[in-house]
mmCIF file of C-alpha atoms in Angstrom:
data_model
loop_
_atom_site.group_PDB
_atom_site.id
_atom_site.type_symbol
_atom_site.label_atom_id
_atom_site.label_comp_id
_atom_site.label_asym_id
_atom_site.label_seq_id
_atom_site.Cartn_x
_atom_site.Cartn_y
_atom_site.Cartn_z
ATOM 1 C CA ILE X 1 -13.872 1.647 -2.867
ATOM 2 C CA ALA X 2 -13.037 -0.755 -5.622
ATOM 3 C CA SER X 3 -10.184 -3.004 -5.422
ATOM 4 C CA ARG X 4 -8.340 -5.643 -7.708
ATOM 5 C CA ASP X 5 -5.058 -7.591 -7.878
ATOM 6 C CA ALA X 6 -2.454 -7.119 -10.905
ATOM 7 C CA VAL X 7 0.577 -8.778 -11.591
ATOM 8 C CA ILE X 8 3.548 -6.735 -11.862
ATOM 9 C CA ASP X 9 6.509 -9.891 -12.452
ATOM 10 C CA GLU X 10 5.027 -13.275 -12.334
ATOM 11 C CA GLU X 11 8.601 -14.565 -12.292
ATOM 12 C CA HIS X 12 9.562 -13.224 -9.103
ATOM 13 C CA GLY X 13 5.997 -13.142 -7.843
ATOM 14 C CA ILE X 14 5.713 -9.466 -7.611
ATOM 15 C CA TRP X 15 1.873 -8.158 -7.714
ATOM 16 C CA ALA X 16 -0.185 -5.212 -6.409
ATOM 17 C CA ARG X 17 -3.496 -4.663 -4.739
ATOM 18 C CA ILE X 18 -4.990 -1.333 -6.764
ATOM 19 C CA PHE X 19 -7.730 0.673 -4.870
ATOM 20 C CA LEU X 20 -9.933 2.960 -6.981
ATOM 21 C CA PRO X 21 -12.585 5.691 -5.402
ATOM 22 C CA THR X 22 -15.561 4.366 -7.450
ATOM 23 C CA ASP X 23 -17.751 7.677 -6.560
ATOM 24 C CA GLN X 24 -14.506 9.574 -8.590
ATOM 25 C CA VAL X 25 -15.953 7.913 -11.620
ATOM 26 C CA GLN X 26 -19.568 7.511 -11.163
ATOM 27 C CA GLY X 27 -21.591 8.806 -13.802
ATOM 28 C CA LYS X 28 -18.844 9.230 -16.104
ATOM 29 C CA GLY X 29 -19.048 7.760 -19.785
ATOM 30 C CA GLU X 30 -16.279 5.907 -21.192
ATOM 31 C CA GLY X 31 -13.086 7.516 -22.363
ATOM 32 C CA ASP X 32 -14.633 10.570 -19.821
ATOM 33 C CA SER X 33 -12.957 9.208 -16.295
ATOM 34 C CA PRO X 34 -10.851 11.645 -14.413
ATOM 35 C CA LYS X 35 -7.290 11.136 -14.163
ATOM 36 C CA LEU X 36 -6.397 10.444 -10.392
ATOM 37 C CA PRO X 37 -3.426 11.057 -8.612
ATOM 38 C CA VAL X 38 -1.401 7.798 -7.980
ATOM 39 C CA VAL X 39 -0.034 6.716 -4.489
ATOM 40 C CA LEU X 40 2.773 3.836 -4.824
ATOM 41 C CA PHE X 41 2.212 2.224 -1.170
ATOM 42 C CA PHE X 42 5.123 -0.390 0.327
ATOM 43 C CA HIS X 43 3.473 -2.182 3.687
ATOM 44 C CA GLY X 44 5.589 -2.975 6.639
ATOM 45 C CA GLY X 45 6.477 -6.301 8.531
ATOM 46 C CA GLY X 46 10.443 -5.800 9.105
ATOM 47 C CA PHE X 47 10.962 -7.016 5.860
ATOM 48 C CA VAL X 48 10.257 -10.319 7.067
ATOM 49 C CA THR X 49 6.304 -10.647 7.388
ATOM 50 C CA LEU X 50 2.890 -9.447 6.313
ATOM 51 C CA SER X 51 1.557 -8.949 2.566
ATOM 52 C CA ALA X 52 -0.193 -6.049 0.720
ATOM 53 C CA ASP X 53 -3.161 -8.261 0.974
ATOM 54 C CA PHE X 54 -3.171 -8.874 4.715
ATOM 55 C CA PHE X 55 -6.222 -6.867 6.039
ATOM 56 C CA ILE X 56 -4.597 -4.078 7.812
ATOM 57 C CA PHE X 57 -3.166 -3.014 4.693
ATOM 58 C CA HIS X 58 -6.164 -3.591 2.697
ATOM 59 C CA VAL X 59 -8.217 -1.314 5.368
ATOM 60 C CA LEU X 60 -5.519 1.409 4.964
ATOM 61 C CA CYS X 61 -5.146 1.795 1.540
ATOM 62 C CA SER X 62 -8.609 1.934 0.990
ATOM 63 C CA SER X 63 -8.936 4.845 3.341
ATOM 64 C CA ILE X 64 -6.007 6.399 1.462
ATOM 65 C CA ALA X 65 -7.857 6.080 -1.662
ATOM 66 C CA GLU X 66 -11.133 7.662 -0.104
ATOM 67 C CA LYS X 67 -9.517 10.647 1.761
ATOM 68 C CA LEU X 68 -7.134 11.378 -0.838
ATOM 69 C CA GLY X 69 -9.044 11.001 -3.707
ATOM 70 C CA ALA X 70 -6.269 9.218 -5.363
ATOM 71 C CA LEU X 71 -5.656 5.452 -6.853
ATOM 72 C CA VAL X 72 -3.686 3.568 -4.627
ATOM 73 C CA ILE X 73 -1.209 0.560 -5.438
ATOM 74 C CA GLY X 74 -0.357 -1.295 -2.838
ATOM 75 C CA VAL X 75 2.699 -3.388 -3.693
ATOM 76 C CA ASN X 76 3.681 -7.131 -2.890
ATOM 77 C CA TYR X 77 7.319 -7.656 -2.642
ATOM 78 C CA ARG X 78 9.609 -10.832 -1.767
ATOM 79 C CA LEU X 79 10.510 -11.124 1.961
ATOM 80 C CA ALA X 80 13.412 -12.129 3.785
ATOM 81 C CA PRO X 81 14.927 -14.460 4.870
ATOM 82 C CA GLU X 82 14.530 -16.258 1.548
ATOM 83 C CA ASN X 83 15.015 -13.171 -0.290
ATOM 84 C CA ARG X 84 16.977 -10.850 1.666
ATOM 85 C CA LEU X 85 17.786 -7.075 0.740
ATOM 86 C CA PRO X 86 18.203 -5.609 -1.473
ATOM 87 C CA ALA X 87 15.413 -7.881 -3.030
ATOM 88 C CA ALA X 88 12.623 -5.624 -1.606
ATOM 89 C CA TYR X 89 14.249 -2.567 -3.092
ATOM 90 C CA GLU X 90 14.704 -4.160 -6.768
ATOM 91 C CA ASP X 91 10.927 -5.258 -6.470
ATOM 92 C CA GLY X 92 9.913 -1.939 -5.342
ATOM 93 C CA PHE X 93 11.522 -0.280 -8.114
ATOM 94 C CA ALA X 94 10.255 -2.719 -10.372
ATOM 95 C CA ALA X 95 6.688 -1.645 -9.693
ATOM 96 C CA LEU X 96 7.754 1.739 -10.216
ATOM 97 C CA LYS X 97 8.842 0.970 -13.589
ATOM 98 C CA TRP X 98 5.814 -1.310 -14.344
ATOM 99 C CA LEU X 99 3.591 1.708 -13.255
ATOM 100 C CA ALA X 100 5.893 4.068 -15.900
ATOM 101 C CA ASP X 101 6.130 1.554 -18.928
ATOM 102 C CA GLU X 102 3.269 1.995 -21.606
ATOM 103 C CA GLN X 103 3.728 -1.685 -21.951
ATOM 104 C CA GLY X 104 3.588 -2.409 -18.470
ATOM 105 C CA GLY X 105 1.594 -0.679 -16.002
ATOM 106 C CA ARG X 106 -0.690 0.819 -18.753
ATOM 107 C CA ARG X 107 -1.937 -2.417 -19.763
ATOM 108 C CA ASP X 108 -4.088 -2.751 -16.735
ATOM 109 C CA PRO X 109 -7.347 -0.905 -17.458
ATOM 110 C CA TRP X 110 -7.655 1.033 -14.137
ATOM 111 C CA LEU X 111 -4.676 2.539 -14.589
ATOM 112 C CA ALA X 112 -4.647 3.228 -18.352
ATOM 113 C CA SER X 113 -8.393 5.062 -17.628
ATOM 114 C CA HIS X 114 -7.889 6.689 -14.277
ATOM 115 C CA ALA X 115 -3.997 7.056 -13.350
ATOM 116 C CA ASP X 116 -2.076 10.634 -13.573
ATOM 117 C CA LEU X 117 1.588 9.593 -13.830
ATOM 118 C CA SER X 118 2.485 13.456 -13.294
ATOM 119 C CA LYS X 119 1.127 13.199 -9.687
ATOM 120 C CA ILE X 120 2.852 10.158 -8.083
ATOM 121 C CA LEU X 121 2.990 10.019 -4.154
ATOM 122 C CA VAL X 122 5.868 7.106 -2.737
ATOM 123 C CA MET X 123 4.675 6.086 0.612
ATOM 124 C CA GLY X 124 5.419 3.394 2.824
ATOM 125 C CA ASP X 125 5.240 2.327 6.654
ATOM 126 C CA SER X 126 7.711 0.777 8.932
ATOM 127 C CA ALA X 127 9.888 -1.142 6.678
ATOM 128 C CA GLY X 128 7.594 0.038 3.895
ATOM 129 C CA GLY X 129 8.839 3.557 4.591
ATOM 130 C CA ASN X 130 12.731 2.251 4.519
ATOM 131 C CA LEU X 131 11.695 0.998 0.970
ATOM 132 C CA ALA X 132 9.777 3.681 -0.080
ATOM 133 C CA HIS X 133 13.104 6.103 0.902
ATOM 134 C CA HIS X 134 15.535 3.816 -0.806
ATOM 135 C CA VAL X 135 13.203 3.392 -3.998
ATOM 136 C CA THR X 136 12.833 7.393 -4.276
ATOM 137 C CA VAL X 137 16.481 7.759 -3.993
ATOM 138 C CA ARG X 138 16.758 5.593 -7.044
ATOM 139 C CA ALA X 139 14.091 7.164 -8.832
ATOM 140 C CA ALA X 140 16.160 10.543 -8.816
ATOM 141 C CA VAL X 141 18.530 9.402 -10.917
ATOM 142 C CA GLU X 142 16.857 7.091 -13.315
ATOM 143 C CA ASP X 143 14.830 8.435 -16.211
ATOM 144 C CA LEU X 144 11.211 7.534 -15.778
ATOM 145 C CA GLY X 145 9.965 9.377 -18.770
ATOM 146 C CA GLU X 146 6.758 11.315 -18.338
ATOM 147 C CA MET X 147 6.186 10.603 -14.703
ATOM 148 C CA ARG X 148 6.543 12.676 -11.760
ATOM 149 C CA ILE X 149 7.307 11.694 -8.014
ATOM 150 C CA MET X 150 5.901 14.964 -6.064
ATOM 151 C CA GLY X 151 6.380 13.643 -2.974
ATOM 152 C CA GLN X 152 7.249 10.742 -0.373
ATOM 153 C CA VAL X 153 5.409 9.822 2.674
ATOM 154 C CA LEU X 154 7.841 7.946 5.485
ATOM 155 C CA ILE X 155 5.350 6.463 8.142
ATOM 156 C CA GLN X 156 8.037 5.540 11.060
ATOM 157 C CA PRO X 157 10.515 4.061 8.530
ATOM 158 C CA PHE X 158 12.317 1.307 9.522
ATOM 159 C CA PHE X 159 15.964 2.396 10.575
ATOM 160 C CA GLY X 160 18.685 0.947 12.374
ATOM 161 C CA GLY X 161 22.379 1.041 13.395
ATOM 162 C CA ILE X 162 24.548 -0.611 16.085
ATOM 163 C CA ALA X 163 25.140 2.276 18.498
ATOM 164 C CA ARG X 164 21.995 2.513 20.786
ATOM 165 C CA PHE X 165 19.823 5.722 20.770
ATOM 166 C CA PRO X 166 17.808 6.656 23.996
ATOM 167 C CA SER X 167 14.500 5.656 22.305
ATOM 168 C CA GLU X 168 16.013 2.054 22.033
ATOM 169 C CA THR X 169 17.248 1.606 25.346
ATOM 170 C CA LYS X 170 14.340 3.109 27.385
ATOM 171 C CA PRO X 171 11.712 0.625 28.930
ATOM 172 C CA GLN X 172 9.202 -0.837 26.374
ATOM 173 C CA PRO X 173 5.853 -1.498 27.153
ATOM 174 C CA PRO X 174 4.887 -5.378 26.764
ATOM 175 C CA ASN X 175 2.224 -4.573 24.273
ATOM 176 C CA SER X 176 4.858 -2.789 21.968
ATOM 177 C CA THR X 177 4.522 -3.727 18.481
ATOM 178 C CA LEU X 178 8.162 -3.557 17.844
ATOM 179 C CA THR X 179 11.024 -3.604 20.553
ATOM 180 C CA THR X 180 14.902 -2.905 20.401
ATOM 181 C CA ASP X 181 15.394 -7.007 20.157
ATOM 182 C CA LEU X 182 12.715 -7.633 17.789
ATOM 183 C CA SER X 183 14.121 -4.887 15.402
ATOM 184 C CA ASP X 184 17.647 -6.457 15.776
ATOM 185 C CA GLN X 185 15.915 -10.196 14.799
ATOM 186 C CA LEU X 186 14.412 -8.625 11.695
ATOM 187 C CA TRP X 187 17.341 -7.086 10.448
ATOM 188 C CA GLU X 188 19.552 -10.047 10.883
ATOM 189 C CA LEU X 189 16.911 -11.962 8.799
ATOM 190 C CA ALA X 190 16.728 -8.890 6.116
ATOM 191 C CA LEU X 191 20.092 -7.651 5.545
ATOM 192 C CA PRO X 192 22.731 -9.629 3.283
ATOM 193 C CA ILE X 193 24.627 -12.095 5.089
ATOM 194 C CA GLY X 194 27.714 -11.143 7.094
ATOM 195 C CA ALA X 195 26.283 -7.282 7.069
ATOM 196 C CA SER X 196 26.125 -5.216 10.439
ATOM 197 C CA ARG X 197 23.173 -3.089 11.156
ATOM 198 C CA ASP X 198 25.942 0.092 10.025
ATOM 199 C CA HIS X 199 24.746 -1.410 6.278
ATOM 200 C CA PRO X 200 23.479 1.994 4.272
ATOM 201 C CA TYR X 201 19.955 -0.240 3.809
ATOM 202 C CA CYS X 202 19.709 -0.271 7.805
ATOM 203 C CA HIS X 203 22.055 3.002 8.965
ATOM 204 C CA VAL X 204 20.821 5.109 5.818
ATOM 205 C CA VAL X 205 22.645 8.112 7.199
ATOM 206 C CA ALA X 206 26.252 6.645 7.199
ATOM 207 C CA PRO X 207 28.654 9.522 6.006
ATOM 208 C CA ASP X 208 28.797 8.277 2.419
ATOM 209 C CA LEU X 209 25.048 8.461 1.843
ATOM 210 C CA LYS X 210 25.044 11.759 3.541
ATOM 211 C CA ALA X 211 27.247 12.878 0.544
ATOM 212 C CA GLN X 212 25.081 11.027 -1.757
ATOM 213 C CA LEU X 213 22.031 12.647 -0.958
ATOM 214 C CA ARG X 214 23.736 16.485 -1.351
ATOM 215 C CA GLU X 215 24.450 15.158 -4.849
ATOM 216 C CA ILE X 216 20.902 14.566 -5.739
ATOM 217 C CA GLU X 217 19.203 17.141 -6.834
ATOM 218 C CA ALA X 218 15.774 15.759 -7.716
ATOM 219 C CA LEU X 219 14.559 14.277 -4.475
ATOM 220 C CA PRO X 220 10.943 15.469 -3.967
ATOM 221 C CA LYS X 221 9.633 16.616 -0.786
ATOM 222 C CA ALA X 222 8.614 14.602 1.799
ATOM 223 C CA LEU X 223 6.370 14.020 4.878
ATOM 224 C CA VAL X 224 8.069 12.073 7.717
ATOM 225 C CA VAL X 225 6.139 10.586 10.461
ATOM 226 C CA ALA X 226 7.563 9.548 14.007
ATOM 227 C CA GLY X 227 5.912 8.466 17.248
ATOM 228 C CA SER X 228 7.289 9.731 20.518
ATOM 229 C CA GLU X 229 6.815 6.362 21.990
ATOM 230 C CA ASP X 230 8.079 4.296 19.042
ATOM 231 C CA VAL X 231 11.238 2.301 19.716
ATOM 232 C CA LEU X 232 12.648 4.183 16.187
ATOM 233 C CA CYS X 233 11.224 7.897 16.925
ATOM 234 C CA ASP X 234 15.284 9.225 17.714
ATOM 235 C CA ARG X 235 16.332 6.823 14.411
ATOM 236 C CA VAL X 236 13.400 8.908 12.138
ATOM 237 C CA VAL X 237 14.126 12.249 13.777
ATOM 238 C CA GLU X 238 18.159 11.649 12.933
ATOM 239 C CA PHE X 239 17.064 10.892 9.650
ATOM 240 C CA ALA X 240 14.864 13.752 8.902
ATOM 241 C CA GLU X 241 17.492 16.297 10.773
ATOM 242 C CA VAL X 242 20.050 14.573 8.015
ATOM 243 C CA MET X 243 17.848 15.071 5.345
ATOM 244 C CA ARG X 244 17.413 18.920 6.261
ATOM 245 C CA GLU X 245 21.337 19.392 6.433
ATOM 246 C CA CYS X 246 21.515 18.051 2.694
ATOM 247 C CA GLY X 247 19.188 20.767 1.656
ATOM 248 C CA LYS X 248 16.020 18.483 1.264
ATOM 249 C CA ASP X 249 12.377 20.024 1.611
ATOM 250 C CA LEU X 250 11.270 17.555 4.527
ATOM 251 C CA GLU X 251 8.470 18.309 7.423
ATOM 252 C CA LEU X 252 8.867 15.978 10.008
ATOM 253 C CA LEU X 253 5.187 15.115 11.973
ATOM 254 C CA VAL X 254 5.841 13.451 15.673
ATOM 255 C CA VAL X 255 3.010 12.094 16.907
ATOM 256 C CA GLU X 256 2.877 12.522 20.669
ATOM 257 C CA ASN X 257 2.096 9.588 22.986
ATOM 258 C CA ALA X 258 2.366 7.056 19.813
ATOM 259 C CA GLY X 259 4.148 3.847 19.686
ATOM 260 C CA HIS X 260 5.020 1.736 16.493
ATOM 261 C CA ALA X 261 2.174 1.243 14.109
ATOM 262 C CA PHE X 262 -0.155 3.272 15.991
ATOM 263 C CA TYR X 263 -2.323 4.280 12.703
ATOM 264 C CA ILE X 264 -3.383 0.615 12.476
ATOM 265 C CA VAL X 265 -2.812 -0.765 16.141
ATOM 266 C CA PRO X 266 -4.829 1.928 18.311
ATOM 267 C CA GLU X 267 -4.148 0.021 21.596
ATOM 268 C CA SER X 268 -0.253 0.177 20.626
ATOM 269 C CA GLU X 269 1.765 2.225 23.528
#
């Protein structure tokens, strides 16, 4: 897998790391390179920490590119508390528009040569899963030209709320990568000042949002992944159930005995 960085928005410091499976183009002449599906990936970190070039996400995106035979774009967005939500959502959608824009995304030679914009998958883990959801909802009501989002993958998306769920109150192992207390602290730093955890950025299945989801007909099918030992498990399951109630095509995968970020921190409980 080859990788290179590209600037999305210099003013706001938004950039991306692009991953290209080199065996897909080996031996092809100029102008004869195959077009690849595109994965737009948003990293986790509670909206407060980590980055697209952090080594665990570099390895993860490389693996996704290799296994899917796709061009993967890992987006580096602004973080809280210096840039509270919705800054990350705005950056995520800016990345999508950059990819769709003839004068933006396609200026990058790798995207111009290899990106099939009719086959876009929006993916994210933890806070990136939350971000991917909000970006996809907005994209469903925006004009993206010839770009087509064919699906979304939300891996242990970072959702919350004031009322506690059983997975948030049960005893949590000392080596958990995410606890209820830490989740609360991250939301306090990420949400707009004065907002509670029932804000729709966090509590995404609030009644008014349910009505909005029912009105959106163009949401792509989704794969939602939860870990049975993750503090977020019940939140993720609730989200999947509400999406299904709203008539959305969604598959829920609950990985047994898996804690938060099990796919990059194998020793997590």
